[in-house]
Amino acid sequence: MELSAELKRLDELEKEKNTLIQDIDQYNNDLETFYNDAKTVLSEFEEEINPIKTNDDLNSLESLVENLRTNLKNEINEIEDELKKLNKESISLNQEIKSLEEPLSDIKEVDNKCPVCQSDISEDKKNELIHMYEETINTNNKKIGENNEIITKLNKDKSLKDANLLKLDSIKTKIYQNKHIVGDLDKFSRSMETVNSKINELQGKKNKFNSSYRSFSGIAFWRSLFWLNWQNKHC
C-alpha cells in the first residue's frame, strides 16, 4: 500500500475510532441511567443492586425483579380476595337492613299486630320486635361502616402495590432492552481493539517513514554543504 493510501486509511480509522468512542459513551450513559432508575425502584423494596456491566448482572437483576413481582402479585391477589369478601358481606348486611325496614315501619304503625304473620301480639312483644329490628339495623350499619373503612384502606394499599408492580414491569421490559446494549458495548469494545491495533500499525509505519525522511534530509543537507565548500575551495 502506498504511503498516501496508508495515511488516508489512518485518517479513516481515527474517524471510526471517534465514532466508536461516542457510541460507547452514549451506551454507557444509557446503562447508567437504567441502573439508577432500577436502584431507586428497588430501594422501595429495601433491595440493593450492584452496578450493571455484564449480562450476568442483568440476569441477576431479572431474577430479583421476577421474585418481587411474584410476591407483589400474590399480595395484590390477597387484597382483592379480602375486598370481595368485605363487599359481599356488606351487600348481605345491607339486604338484611332493607328486609327489616318495612316490617319495622309496619309494626310501628299497626297496633299490637305482628308485621309478618298478622297475629295479635302484646305491647311488650311489639316493643321487643321493634328493639330487635332496630338493633339489627344499627349493628349492620355499624358493621358496613367498619367494612367501608377497611375497604378504603385496602384500596389505597392496593393502588400503591399496583403502582409498584408497574414500576417492576417497566424494569423487566428495560432489562431486555439493556441486554442488547451490553451486547453492543461488547461488540464496540472488540471493534475498538481492532481499530486501535490497525491505527498503531499504520502510525508505526508513518513514524518510521518520518524518521527515514528526516535522516535522508539530513544526509542531503550535509552533502549539499560539502559540495558548496568544495566548490568554494576549487573554483
C-alpha positions as semicolon CSV with decimal commas, in nm:
position;residue;x (nm);y (nm);z (nm)
1;M;0,000;0,000;0,000
2;E;0,140;0,340;-0,099
3;L;0,210;0,593;0,174
4;S;-0,068;0,828;0,065
5;A;-0,318;0,540;0,077
6;E;-0,194;0,439;0,421
7;L;-0,228;0,796;0,551
8;K;-0,581;0,810;0,411
9;R;-0,666;0,481;0,580
10;L;-0,516;0,611;0,906
11;D;-0,742;0,917;0,889
12;E;-1,045;0,693;0,826
13;L;-0,956;0,475;1,124
14;E;-0,924;0,781;1,351
15;K;-1,273;0,891;1,248
16;E;-1,403;0,538;1,306
17;K;-1,243;0,540;1,650
18;N;-1,408;0,873;1,740
19;T;-1,746;0,735;1,633
20;L;-1,693;0,425;1,846
21;I;-1,597;0,642;2,144
22;Q;-1,917;0,842;2,107
23;D;-2,128;0,526;2,076
24;I;-1,962;0,365;2,378
25;D;-2,010;0,680;2,588
26;Q;-2,377;0,703;2,488
27;Y;-2,447;0,337;2,564
28;N;-2,264;0,358;2,896
29;N;-2,474;0,663;2,985
30;D;-2,792;0,474;2,892
31;L;-2,681;0,180;3,106
32;E;-2,600;0,411;3,397
33;T;-2,941;0,581;3,369
34;F;-3,117;0,244;3,373
35;Y;-2,911;0,133;3,674
36;N;-3,003;0,448;3,870
37;D;-3,372;0,408;3,783
38;A;-3,371;0,041;3,886
39;K;-3,179;0,122;4,203
40;T;-3,438;0,385;4,302
41;V;-3,732;0,148;4,246
42;L;-3,570;-0,145;4,427
43;S;-3,480;0,075;4,724
44;E;-3,857;0,095;4,789
45;F;-3,841;-0,283;4,846
46;E;-3,528;-0,244;5,062
47;E;-3,322;-0,419;4,794
48;E;-2,976;-0,317;4,672
49;I;-2,811;-0,393;4,338
50;N;-2,457;-0,366;4,205
51;P;-2,366;-0,151;3,902
52;I;-2,464;-0,317;3,576
53;K;-2,174;-0,409;3,348
54;T;-2,249;-0,753;3,206
55;N;-2,542;-0,973;3,106
56;D;-2,480;-1,174;3,424
57;D;-2,559;-0,855;3,620
58;L;-2,878;-0,814;3,418
59;N;-2,974;-1,179;3,471
60;S;-2,932;-1,139;3,848
61;L;-3,142;-0,824;3,838
62;E;-3,406;-1,000;3,629
63;S;-3,428;-1,284;3,883
64;L;-3,465;-1,037;4,171
65;V;-3,732;-0,836;3,990
66;E;-3,927;-1,150;3,898
67;N;-3,931;-1,265;4,262
68;L;-4,052;-0,924;4,376
69;R;-4,321;-0,922;4,106
70;T;-4,443;-1,267;4,211
71;N;-4,464;-1,168;4,578
72;L;-4,632;-0,840;4,493
73;K;-4,891;-1,006;4,268
74;N;-4,969;-1,254;4,546
75;E;-5,020;-0,966;4,791
76;I;-5,247;-0,788;4,541
77;N;-5,449;-1,107;4,491
78;E;-5,491;-1,143;4,868
79;I;-5,615;-0,784;4,891
80;E;-5,859;-0,842;4,605
81;D;-5,992;-1,154;4,776
82;E;-6,040;-0,962;5,101
83;L;-6,213;-0,678;4,915
84;K;-6,453;-0,925;4,752
85;K;-6,525;-1,082;5,090
86;L;-6,594;-0,747;5,258
87;N;-6,806;-0,618;4,970
88;K;-7,007;-0,940;4,967
89;E;-7,059;-0,915;5,342
90;S;-7,167;-0,550;5,318
91;I;-7,413;-0,632;5,040
92;S;-7,562;-0,910;5,253
93;L;-7,587;-0,680;5,558
94;N;-7,748;-0,408;5,350
95;Q;-8,002;-0,654;5,211
96;E;-8,090;-0,759;5,566
97;I;-8,137;-0,395;5,662
98;K;-8,376;-0,341;5,374
99;S;-8,565;-0,659;5,465
100;L;-8,617;-0,525;5,818
101;E;-8,706;-0,165;5,735
102;E;-9,054;-0,243;5,601
103;P;-9,171;-0,469;5,891
104;L;-9,021;-0,218;6,136
105;S;-9,224;0,059;5,977
106;D;-9,535;-0,161;5,975
107;I;-9,510;-0,270;6,336
108;K;-9,477;0,090;6,448
109;E;-9,794;0,184;6,259
110;V;-10,008;-0,121;6,342
111;D;-10,139;-0,174;6,694
112;N;-10,031;-0,499;6,852
113;K;-10,004;-0,692;6,524
114;C;-9,711;-0,900;6,405
115;P;-9,591;-0,743;6,078
116;V;-9,508;-1,086;5,938
117;C;-9,797;-1,319;6,029
118;Q;-10,050;-1,051;6,133
119;S;-10,128;-1,234;6,456
120;D;-10,212;-1,043;6,772
121;I;-9,916;-0,960;6,994
122;S;-9,874;-0,788;7,327
123;E;-9,733;-0,440;7,367
124;D;-9,423;-0,588;7,525
125;K;-9,377;-0,826;7,232
126;K;-9,426;-0,539;6,990
127;N;-9,159;-0,331;7,167
128;E;-8,932;-0,635;7,175
129;L;-8,966;-0,677;6,797
130;I;-8,907;-0,304;6,737
131;H;-8,596;-0,318;6,955
132;M;-8,472;-0,633;6,779
133;Y;-8,523;-0,485;6,431
134;E;-8,362;-0,153;6,523
135;E;-8,067;-0,320;6,696
136;T;-8,006;-0,546;6,397
137;I;-8,026;-0,248;6,158
138;N;-7,790;-0,041;6,375
139;T;-7,547;-0,332;6,414
140;N;-7,546;-0,394;6,041
141;N;-7,495;-0,024;5,961
142;K;-7,206;-0,012;6,206
143;K;-7,050;-0,321;6,051
144;I;-7,095;-0,177;5,699
145;G;-6,923;0,142;5,814
146;E;-6,633;-0,058;5,958
147;N;-6,610;-0,258;5,636
148;N;-6,605;0,062;5,431
149;E;-6,311;0,194;5,636
150;I;-6,122;-0,130;5,580
151;I;-6,214;-0,129;5,209
152;T;-6,085;0,229;5,173
153;K;-5,756;0,133;5,338
154;L;-5,722;-0,183;5,129
155;N;-5,795;0,005;4,806
156;K;-5,527;0,260;4,895
157;D;-5,282;-0,020;4,973
158;K;-5,374;-0,197;4,650
159;S;-5,320;0,123;4,447
160;L;-4,968;0,157;4,590
161;K;-4,890;-0,207;4,514
162;D;-5,034;-0,174;4,162
163;A;-4,810;0,128;4,104
164;N;-4,505;-0,061;4,234
165;L;-4,591;-0,357;4,012
166;L;-4,598;-0,125;3,710
167;K;-4,253;0,004;3,809
168;L;-4,121;-0,353;3,829
169;D;-4,286;-0,435;3,495
170;S;-4,107;-0,136;3,343
171;I;-3,771;-0,256;3,479
172;K;-3,839;-0,605;3,345
173;T;-3,905;-0,462;2,997
174;K;-3,593;-0,244;3,011
175;I;-3,377;-0,537;3,121
176;Y;-3,439;-0,696;2,782
177;Q;-3,351;-0,370;2,607
178;N;-3,032;-0,327;2,810
179;K;-2,917;-0,680;2,730
180;H;-2,888;-0,556;2,371
181;I;-2,696;-0,251;2,495
182;V;-2,450;-0,471;2,687
183;G;-2,411;-0,691;2,378
184;D;-2,346;-0,389;2,156
185;L;-2,096;-0,248;2,406
186;D;-1,907;-0,577;2,391
187;K;-1,903;-0,555;2,010
188;F;-1,791;-0,190;2,025
189;S;-1,507;-0,282;2,263
190;R;-1,383;-0,555;2,030
191;S;-1,408;-0,317;1,734
192;M;-1,214;-0,056;1,931
193;E;-0,934;-0,307;1,998
194;T;-0,917;-0,390;1,627
195;V;-0,919;-0,023;1,523
196;N;-0,653;0,070;1,779
197;S;-0,435;-0,218;1,659
198;K;-0,462;-0,100;1,298
199;I;-0,401;0,262;1,398
200;N;-0,091;0,164;1,594
201;E;0,036;-0,038;1,298
202;L;-0,015;0,246;1,047
203;Q;0,112;0,506;1,295
204;G;0,426;0,298;1,336
205;K;0,477;0,296;0,960
206;K;0,416;0,671;0,948
207;N;0,667;0,736;1,227
208;K;0,922;0,512;1,056
209;F;0,875;0,700;0,731
210;N;0,909;1,037;0,906
211;S;1,226;0,920;1,078
212;S;1,369;0,794;0,750
213;Y;1,271;1,116;0,577
214;R;1,444;1,326;0,843
215;S;1,754;1,110;0,816
216;F;1,755;1,137;0,438
217;S;1,702;1,514;0,456
218;G;1,994;1,546;0,698
219;I;2,227;1,347;0,470
220;A;2,118;1,551;0,169
221;F;2,182;1,872;0,364
222;W;2,538;1,774;0,459
223;R;2,611;1,658;0,108
224;S;2,494;1,991;-0,028
225;L;2,701;2,178;0,228
226;F;3,008;1,969;0,147
227;W;2,963;2,032;-0,227
228;L;2,935;2,407;-0,171
229;N;3,253;2,409;0,040
230;W;3,438;2,211;-0,224
231;Q;3,331;2,449;-0,496
232;N;3,447;2,750;-0,292
233;K;3,791;2,596;-0,249
234;H;3,844;2,474;-0,603
235;C;3,667;2,728;-0,819
